[in-house]
Amino acid sequence: MTGEQVAAPSSPRDGEDISITHGHRKTPDLKLGTMMGVFVPCLQNILGIIYYIRFSWIVGMGGIAESLALVSFCGLCTFLTAMSLSAIATNGAMKGGGPYYLIGRALGPEVGVSIGLCFFLGNAIAGAMYVLGAVETFLKAVPAAGIFRETITKVNGTVVPPIESPSSHDLQIYGIVITIILCFIVFGGVKMINRVAPAFLIPVLLSIFCIFVGIMLCRNNDPVEGITGLSLSTFRDNWSSDYQNTNNAGIPDPEGKVEWNFNAMVGLFFPAVTGIMAGSNRSASLKDTQRSIPIGTLAATLTTSALYVVSVLLFGALATRRTLLTDRLLTATVAWPFPAVIYVGIVLSTLGAALQSLTGAPRLLAAIANDDILPILNYFKVADGSEPYIATLFTAFICIGCVVIGNLDLITPTITMFFLLCYAGVNLSCFLLDLLDAPSWRPRWKFHHWSLSLLGASLCVVIMFLISWSFTVVSLALASLIYYYVSIKGKAGDWGDGFKSAYFQLALRSLRSLGASQVHPKNWYPIPLIFCRPWGKLPENVPCHPKLADFANCMKKKGRGMSIFVSILDGDYHECAEDAKAACKQLGTYIDYKNCEGVAEIVVAPSMSEGFRGIVQTMGLGNLKPNIVVMRYPEIWRRENLTEIPTTFVGIINDCIVANKAVVIVKGLDEWPNEYQRQYGTIDLYWIVRDGGLMLLLSQLLLTKESFESCKIQVFCIAEEDSNAEELKADVKKFLYDLRMQAEVIVVTMKSWDVNVDGSGGGQPDESFDAFNAAQGRIADYLSEMKEVARREGRPLMADGKTVVVDEQQVEKFLYTTLKLNSTILRYSRMAAVVLVSLPPPPLNHPAYFYMEYMDLLVENVPRLLMVRGYRRDVVTLFT
């Protein structure tokens, strides 16, 4: 849209309308100024428009009063659109593509392409309207050239001398031939068209002069019957409206099937004000778009509106209503010195307008194709400086199809809808940019305001429904289908559009409104921080464990929520900055591939521990900070003898506890199901400590996924043998009921800490007890080695770089408690789809190696386990 708001991608279409090739060097043609580039093209079609929308006929049907209202209503719409157009066009460099370029850079590629294609269709169909206007004028001037005849004798129920109207078959035949001829001219290139353009200007100006001179010289019944000259009596007679039925040719007929009212008149007249885009369509050929477009467009709009108002007053005082309704070429009848001047002017002006449509529409289509947003339009791409021949043929095909219809009154409402869509898009673009008021929004045209742009857009929509609600629905549906198709099949393009700015400001405002206070449990959403740094090595070009994104999606309800995927690169930031950017891009691609809503972040740090400590402190903004840390359990640490893992793992958990972050550690991630692998059985929760309801919430979120929706929840409560198990079970059931959660409650009793740890009387499975014995032996060996080193070096016991005090009885107690929990899980949940268990915090003054032994014993032989630690707040609420 602007040179500062968006760095527009270089495309082959830039400047294609004004370049010619001399050998291998492209030399720009002479750039057009305000007069020839904008003002003249807008005025060039005025006379033809006055004719082929039958301006005198509109005055006769609607009367002077409603005709003035019609001109004012439509003129206000186009004036406001011209104001919006001027503001956007002066906010930086404007390249080729006309309104499509402006709308696309303001509202995004999807909206730009959908409205741009509709505007292309409008221009292509307008070409047919101009051709039909030229043919009808020619056949009225030279009746002998007609192959067919059509005579209409009924006018207001009275038999009058036959009124000849060109046959629709003549319009079709001549229209097709002329369209083909114009296409051959267009194939000659823009240079040829620019050279012949002045030939259309002189007839337009001469015809306007002859019409107004002729009106001033008219007398009663001179030059024909029904002409009163400028008469106050005629003015009063024609002041009110007199809507009548007509045939398809527009001749009043009591038995006619075409009904007319003010709404229909809007559809017929509005094409008369659509020339305001002529300057912006030539944006690539203008010397100074930021000066030419505002001055030329607004000057042409005001001149046109003034001419229409004067024409309404003059035609209303010039002839009787019957003459206004039946004389199809009243402008030629009253012209001075003879009608032939007007016939020539009308034919040339309408052919010139048709030529401009057949020239501009293909270039608009080529500009859309060259932006490479919609792959299906690749056939219409053109190289820099080349002519869009295929797009021209396609435009001609559409134009010929509309010419075959052969009726102007059926074509004009279609054109109106497409042009109104474009005008609404321009107004909405200016409204959005004005309302957002981004730092880059500094148009040189100062006479604009968001309220005026909104009014202009509203007028466009109102006019669309006034004309025809059915045409409006069809046109909006067509634009919506194109938008939907572009959003699905189109390539992503970032043009710095206004919607992105709106999203940014909305995000900032929402972030401020959330404040810094804690979020209420009813509004709590999990924002997982997915720790992608692997314990070990992943295959090359694999930035993250393939199942981590699947698990992250399981923590969201209906896909709502955000995940932050983070990884850490060891090293110096200055040396690894480029590697970090590449890794971040690779990780982002992985997230998109897994259809996971989230962002990728790569942090460079001297070590994993330091990197994670920085992440957990700084990641996020306000209340949008991650609240759950998710990582894979390091099952490989003993198998691959990775002795540094225990210290790092325990350090990460302690950092999360200090930062008040919840923790979810996944064991068995390799077997975690994707969305297509349906699970059966139960989701078992071993609720040992209060965690704010996080474990319960995670189980409910799992049930919302297709893979787990067939499972049932079981809640296991651990109780001492001497406690009242039934009372505990009833309390938990009541708590779950208040939380609107359905689950089966099972109370498991465990022996007290005084039970012997030699395995006698415990009834533990052999596999758990074997793991317990092995852990005991490894801990004893590790402790003996620590004591030997301390004795040899004459210092206290040291582990993980700090002094520790080991209570061997407490170590045995931790081991035995873990053994009991593991054996209980294996007894009740061996066939569960997934098991959730409270994560015990690392004991103070215990070496990290001991904690890893506790955890290994806890997860022993459990295929799929989630270890969950909440934080100091509730995430579920008892109240709605």
PDB file of C-alpha atoms in Angstrom, residues 628-788:
ATOM      1  CA  ILE A 628       3.034 -25.234  32.188  1.00  0.00           C
ATOM      2  CA  VAL A 629       6.446 -26.620  31.287  1.00  0.00           C
ATOM      3  CA  VAL A 630       6.218 -29.807  29.226  1.00  0.00           C
ATOM      4  CA  MET A 631       9.221 -32.020  28.600  1.00  0.00           C
ATOM      5  CA  ARG A 632      10.082 -35.596  27.863  1.00  0.00           C
ATOM      6  CA  TYR A 633      11.341 -37.872  30.623  1.00  0.00           C
ATOM      7  CA  PRO A 634      15.045 -38.687  30.047  1.00  0.00           C
ATOM      8  CA  GLU A 635      14.679 -42.476  29.823  1.00  0.00           C
ATOM      9  CA  ILE A 636      18.045 -42.820  28.099  1.00  0.00           C
ATOM     10  CA  TRP A 637      20.216 -41.275  30.776  1.00  0.00           C
ATOM     11  CA  ARG A 638      21.436 -44.522  32.340  1.00  0.00           C
ATOM     12  CA  ARG A 639      21.402 -46.570  29.146  1.00  0.00           C
ATOM     13  CA  GLU A 640      23.699 -44.114  27.366  1.00  0.00           C
ATOM     14  CA  ASN A 641      25.569 -43.135  30.557  1.00  0.00           C
ATOM     15  CA  LEU A 642      24.660 -39.429  30.246  1.00  0.00           C
ATOM     16  CA  THR A 643      25.821 -38.448  33.718  1.00  0.00           C
ATOM     17  CA  GLU A 644      25.078 -34.736  33.268  1.00  0.00           C
ATOM     18  CA  ILE A 645      21.342 -35.303  32.789  1.00  0.00           C
ATOM     19  CA  PRO A 646      20.345 -35.781  36.475  1.00  0.00           C
ATOM     20  CA  THR A 647      21.742 -32.388  37.500  1.00  0.00           C
ATOM     21  CA  THR A 648      20.123 -30.635  34.512  1.00  0.00           C
ATOM     22  CA  PHE A 649      16.797 -32.425  34.978  1.00  0.00           C
ATOM     23  CA  VAL A 650      16.550 -31.643  38.693  1.00  0.00           C
ATOM     24  CA  GLY A 651      17.664 -28.052  38.053  1.00  0.00           C
ATOM     25  CA  ILE A 652      14.857 -27.552  35.525  1.00  0.00           C
ATOM     26  CA  ILE A 653      12.244 -28.877  37.962  1.00  0.00           C
ATOM     27  CA  ASN A 654      13.543 -26.658  40.755  1.00  0.00           C
ATOM     28  CA  ASP A 655      13.542 -23.629  38.436  1.00  0.00           C
ATOM     29  CA  CYS A 656       9.888 -24.326  37.576  1.00  0.00           C
ATOM     30  CA  ILE A 657       8.987 -24.579  41.270  1.00  0.00           C
ATOM     31  CA  VAL A 658      10.718 -21.278  42.047  1.00  0.00           C
ATOM     32  CA  ALA A 659       9.078 -19.582  39.033  1.00  0.00           C
ATOM     33  CA  ASN A 660       5.684 -21.014  40.047  1.00  0.00           C
ATOM     34  CA  LYS A 661       5.264 -22.965  36.812  1.00  0.00           C
ATOM     35  CA  ALA A 662       3.385 -26.205  36.580  1.00  0.00           C
ATOM     36  CA  VAL A 663       5.336 -29.177  35.229  1.00  0.00           C
ATOM     37  CA  VAL A 664       4.222 -32.081  33.053  1.00  0.00           C
ATOM     38  CA  ILE A 665       6.821 -34.762  32.332  1.00  0.00           C
ATOM     39  CA  VAL A 666       5.908 -37.322  29.677  1.00  0.00           C
ATOM     40  CA  LYS A 667       7.198 -40.853  29.914  1.00  0.00           C
ATOM     41  CA  GLY A 668       6.579 -43.091  26.907  1.00  0.00           C
ATOM     42  CA  LEU A 669       6.399 -40.225  24.405  1.00  0.00           C
ATOM     43  CA  ASP A 670       7.399 -42.528  21.548  1.00  0.00           C
ATOM     44  CA  GLU A 671       4.123 -44.420  21.997  1.00  0.00           C
ATOM     45  CA  TRP A 672       1.920 -41.364  22.430  1.00  0.00           C
ATOM     46  CA  PRO A 673      -1.075 -41.699  20.057  1.00  0.00           C
ATOM     47  CA  ASN A 674      -1.776 -39.265  17.260  1.00  0.00           C
ATOM     48  CA  GLU A 675      -5.233 -37.997  16.373  1.00  0.00           C
ATOM     49  CA  TYR A 676      -6.038 -41.074  14.300  1.00  0.00           C
ATOM     50  CA  GLN A 677      -5.062 -43.733  16.865  1.00  0.00           C
ATOM     51  CA  ARG A 678      -8.113 -44.367  19.036  1.00  0.00           C
ATOM     52  CA  GLN A 679      -7.430 -45.485  22.610  1.00  0.00           C
ATOM     53  CA  TYR A 680      -9.612 -47.613  24.838  1.00  0.00           C
ATOM     54  CA  GLY A 681      -9.560 -48.352  28.539  1.00  0.00           C
ATOM     55  CA  THR A 682      -9.103 -45.811  31.292  1.00  0.00           C
ATOM     56  CA  ILE A 683      -7.289 -42.614  32.147  1.00  0.00           C
ATOM     57  CA  ASP A 684      -6.018 -43.243  35.679  1.00  0.00           C
ATOM     58  CA  LEU A 685      -5.178 -40.416  38.065  1.00  0.00           C
ATOM     59  CA  TYR A 686      -3.109 -41.037  41.189  1.00  0.00           C
ATOM     60  CA  TRP A 687      -3.979 -37.938  43.160  1.00  0.00           C
ATOM     61  CA  ILE A 688      -1.470 -37.790  45.990  1.00  0.00           C
ATOM     62  CA  VAL A 689      -1.010 -34.081  46.678  1.00  0.00           C
ATOM     63  CA  ARG A 690      -3.146 -31.002  46.046  1.00  0.00           C
ATOM     64  CA  ASP A 691      -2.156 -29.468  42.697  1.00  0.00           C
ATOM     65  CA  GLY A 692      -4.945 -26.946  42.122  1.00  0.00           C
ATOM     66  CA  GLY A 693      -6.889 -29.413  40.008  1.00  0.00           C
ATOM     67  CA  LEU A 694      -4.383 -29.425  37.150  1.00  0.00           C
ATOM     68  CA  MET A 695      -4.300 -33.211  36.906  1.00  0.00           C
ATOM     69  CA  LEU A 696      -8.107 -33.348  36.808  1.00  0.00           C
ATOM     70  CA  LEU A 697      -8.206 -30.649  34.123  1.00  0.00           C
ATOM     71  CA  LEU A 698      -5.641 -32.449  31.967  1.00  0.00           C
ATOM     72  CA  SER A 699      -7.684 -35.646  32.112  1.00  0.00           C
ATOM     73  CA  GLN A 700     -10.786 -33.745  30.959  1.00  0.00           C
ATOM     74  CA  LEU A 701      -8.843 -32.146  28.102  1.00  0.00           C
ATOM     75  CA  LEU A 702      -7.668 -35.596  27.005  1.00  0.00           C
ATOM     76  CA  LEU A 703     -11.296 -36.737  26.777  1.00  0.00           C
ATOM     77  CA  THR A 704     -12.046 -33.962  24.271  1.00  0.00           C
ATOM     78  CA  LYS A 705      -9.656 -35.557  21.766  1.00  0.00           C
ATOM     79  CA  GLU A 706     -10.825 -38.218  19.356  1.00  0.00           C
ATOM     80  CA  SER A 707      -8.003 -40.543  20.357  1.00  0.00           C
ATOM     81  CA  PHE A 708      -9.123 -40.609  24.031  1.00  0.00           C
ATOM     82  CA  GLU A 709     -12.862 -39.917  23.803  1.00  0.00           C
ATOM     83  CA  SER A 710     -13.709 -43.619  24.356  1.00  0.00           C
ATOM     84  CA  CYS A 711     -11.818 -43.746  27.656  1.00  0.00           C
ATOM     85  CA  LYS A 712     -13.139 -43.354  31.195  1.00  0.00           C
ATOM     86  CA  ILE A 713     -11.463 -41.605  34.117  1.00  0.00           C
ATOM     87  CA  GLN A 714     -10.489 -43.329  37.328  1.00  0.00           C
ATOM     88  CA  VAL A 715      -9.254 -41.316  40.301  1.00  0.00           C
ATOM     89  CA  PHE A 716      -7.060 -43.182  42.806  1.00  0.00           C
ATOM     90  CA  CYS A 717      -6.684 -41.631  46.242  1.00  0.00           C
ATOM     91  CA  ILE A 718      -3.839 -42.847  48.444  1.00  0.00           C
ATOM     92  CA  ALA A 719      -4.796 -43.224  52.096  1.00  0.00           C
ATOM     93  CA  GLU A 720      -3.183 -44.590  55.253  1.00  0.00           C
ATOM     94  CA  GLU A 721      -4.594 -47.907  56.430  1.00  0.00           C
ATOM     95  CA  ASP A 722      -6.079 -46.449  59.577  1.00  0.00           C
ATOM     96  CA  SER A 723      -7.837 -43.611  57.797  1.00  0.00           C
ATOM     97  CA  ASN A 724     -11.521 -43.637  56.971  1.00  0.00           C
ATOM     98  CA  ALA A 725     -11.408 -44.761  53.352  1.00  0.00           C
ATOM     99  CA  GLU A 726     -15.151 -44.523  52.766  1.00  0.00           C
ATOM    100  CA  GLU A 727     -15.310 -40.979  54.083  1.00  0.00           C
ATOM    101  CA  LEU A 728     -12.402 -39.982  51.849  1.00  0.00           C
ATOM    102  CA  LYS A 729     -14.095 -41.582  48.847  1.00  0.00           C
ATOM    103  CA  ALA A 730     -17.338 -39.717  49.528  1.00  0.00           C
ATOM    104  CA  ASP A 731     -15.513 -36.396  49.866  1.00  0.00           C
ATOM    105  CA  VAL A 732     -13.660 -36.878  46.588  1.00  0.00           C
ATOM    106  CA  LYS A 733     -16.859 -37.870  44.780  1.00  0.00           C
ATOM    107  CA  LYS A 734     -18.588 -34.736  46.052  1.00  0.00           C
ATOM    108  CA  PHE A 735     -15.631 -32.624  44.947  1.00  0.00           C
ATOM    109  CA  LEU A 736     -15.655 -34.133  41.450  1.00  0.00           C
ATOM    110  CA  TYR A 737     -19.429 -33.661  41.200  1.00  0.00           C
ATOM    111  CA  ASP A 738     -19.094 -29.976  42.032  1.00  0.00           C
ATOM    112  CA  LEU A 739     -16.429 -29.720  39.312  1.00  0.00           C
ATOM    113  CA  ARG A 740     -18.805 -31.263  36.746  1.00  0.00           C
ATOM    114  CA  MET A 741     -16.390 -34.154  36.210  1.00  0.00           C
ATOM    115  CA  GLN A 742     -17.433 -37.760  35.827  1.00  0.00           C
ATOM    116  CA  ALA A 743     -14.954 -40.266  37.237  1.00  0.00           C
ATOM    117  CA  GLU A 744     -14.804 -43.449  39.250  1.00  0.00           C
ATOM    118  CA  VAL A 745     -13.142 -42.956  42.647  1.00  0.00           C
ATOM    119  CA  ILE A 746     -10.937 -45.709  44.088  1.00  0.00           C
ATOM    120  CA  VAL A 747      -9.259 -45.419  47.491  1.00  0.00           C
ATOM    121  CA  VAL A 748      -5.992 -47.345  47.897  1.00  0.00           C
ATOM    122  CA  THR A 749      -4.526 -47.895  51.385  1.00  0.00           C
ATOM    123  CA  MET A 750      -0.772 -48.059  51.892  1.00  0.00           C
ATOM    124  CA  LYS A 751       1.221 -49.347  54.825  1.00  0.00           C
ATOM    125  CA  SER A 752       2.952 -46.877  57.099  1.00  0.00           C
ATOM    126  CA  TRP A 753       6.604 -45.954  56.793  1.00  0.00           C
ATOM    127  CA  ASP A 754       7.511 -48.460  59.511  1.00  0.00           C
ATOM    128  CA  VAL A 755       7.088 -51.458  57.192  1.00  0.00           C
ATOM    129  CA  ASN A 756      10.309 -53.385  56.631  1.00  0.00           C
ATOM    130  CA  VAL A 757      11.989 -52.710  53.346  1.00  0.00           C
ATOM    131  CA  ASP A 758      13.343 -56.159  52.832  1.00  0.00           C
ATOM    132  CA  GLY A 759      10.289 -57.215  50.875  1.00  0.00           C
ATOM    133  CA  SER A 760       8.780 -59.476  53.527  1.00  0.00           C
ATOM    134  CA  GLY A 761       5.059 -59.140  53.868  1.00  0.00           C
ATOM    135  CA  GLY A 762       4.872 -56.417  51.299  1.00  0.00           C
ATOM    136  CA  GLY A 763       3.301 -58.494  48.591  1.00  0.00           C
ATOM    137  CA  GLN A 764       5.101 -56.436  45.924  1.00  0.00           C
ATOM    138  CA  PRO A 765       5.410 -57.768  42.397  1.00  0.00           C
ATOM    139  CA  ASP A 766       8.803 -59.268  41.718  1.00  0.00           C
ATOM    140  CA  GLU A 767       9.532 -56.794  38.897  1.00  0.00           C
ATOM    141  CA  SER A 768       9.028 -53.745  41.147  1.00  0.00           C
ATOM    142  CA  PHE A 769      11.038 -55.259  43.986  1.00  0.00           C
ATOM    143  CA  ASP A 770      13.878 -56.162  41.622  1.00  0.00           C
ATOM    144  CA  ALA A 771      13.997 -52.552  40.470  1.00  0.00           C
ATOM    145  CA  PHE A 772      13.916 -51.441  44.098  1.00  0.00           C
ATOM    146  CA  ASN A 773      16.881 -53.641  45.007  1.00  0.00           C
ATOM    147  CA  ALA A 774      18.852 -52.462  41.988  1.00  0.00           C
ATOM    148  CA  ALA A 775      18.187 -48.810  42.884  1.00  0.00           C
ATOM    149  CA  GLN A 776      19.243 -49.460  46.459  1.00  0.00           C
ATOM    150  CA  GLY A 777      22.520 -50.952  45.308  1.00  0.00           C
ATOM    151  CA  ARG A 778      23.322 -48.094  42.916  1.00  0.00           C
ATOM    152  CA  ILE A 779      22.519 -45.466  45.536  1.00  0.00           C
ATOM    153  CA  ALA A 780      24.713 -47.287  48.109  1.00  0.00           C
ATOM    154  CA  ASP A 781      27.600 -47.422  45.648  1.00  0.00           C
ATOM    155  CA  TYR A 782      27.168 -43.735  44.712  1.00  0.00           C
ATOM    156  CA  LEU A 783      27.041 -42.738  48.384  1.00  0.00           C
ATOM    157  CA  SER A 784      30.149 -44.801  49.202  1.00  0.00           C
ATOM    158  CA  GLU A 785      32.013 -43.113  46.364  1.00  0.00           C
ATOM    159  CA  MET A 786      30.926 -39.676  47.625  1.00  0.00           C
ATOM    160  CA  LYS A 787      32.151 -40.500  51.138  1.00  0.00           C
ATOM    161  CA  GLU A 788      35.468 -41.817  49.832  1.00  0.00           C
TER     162      GLU A 788
END
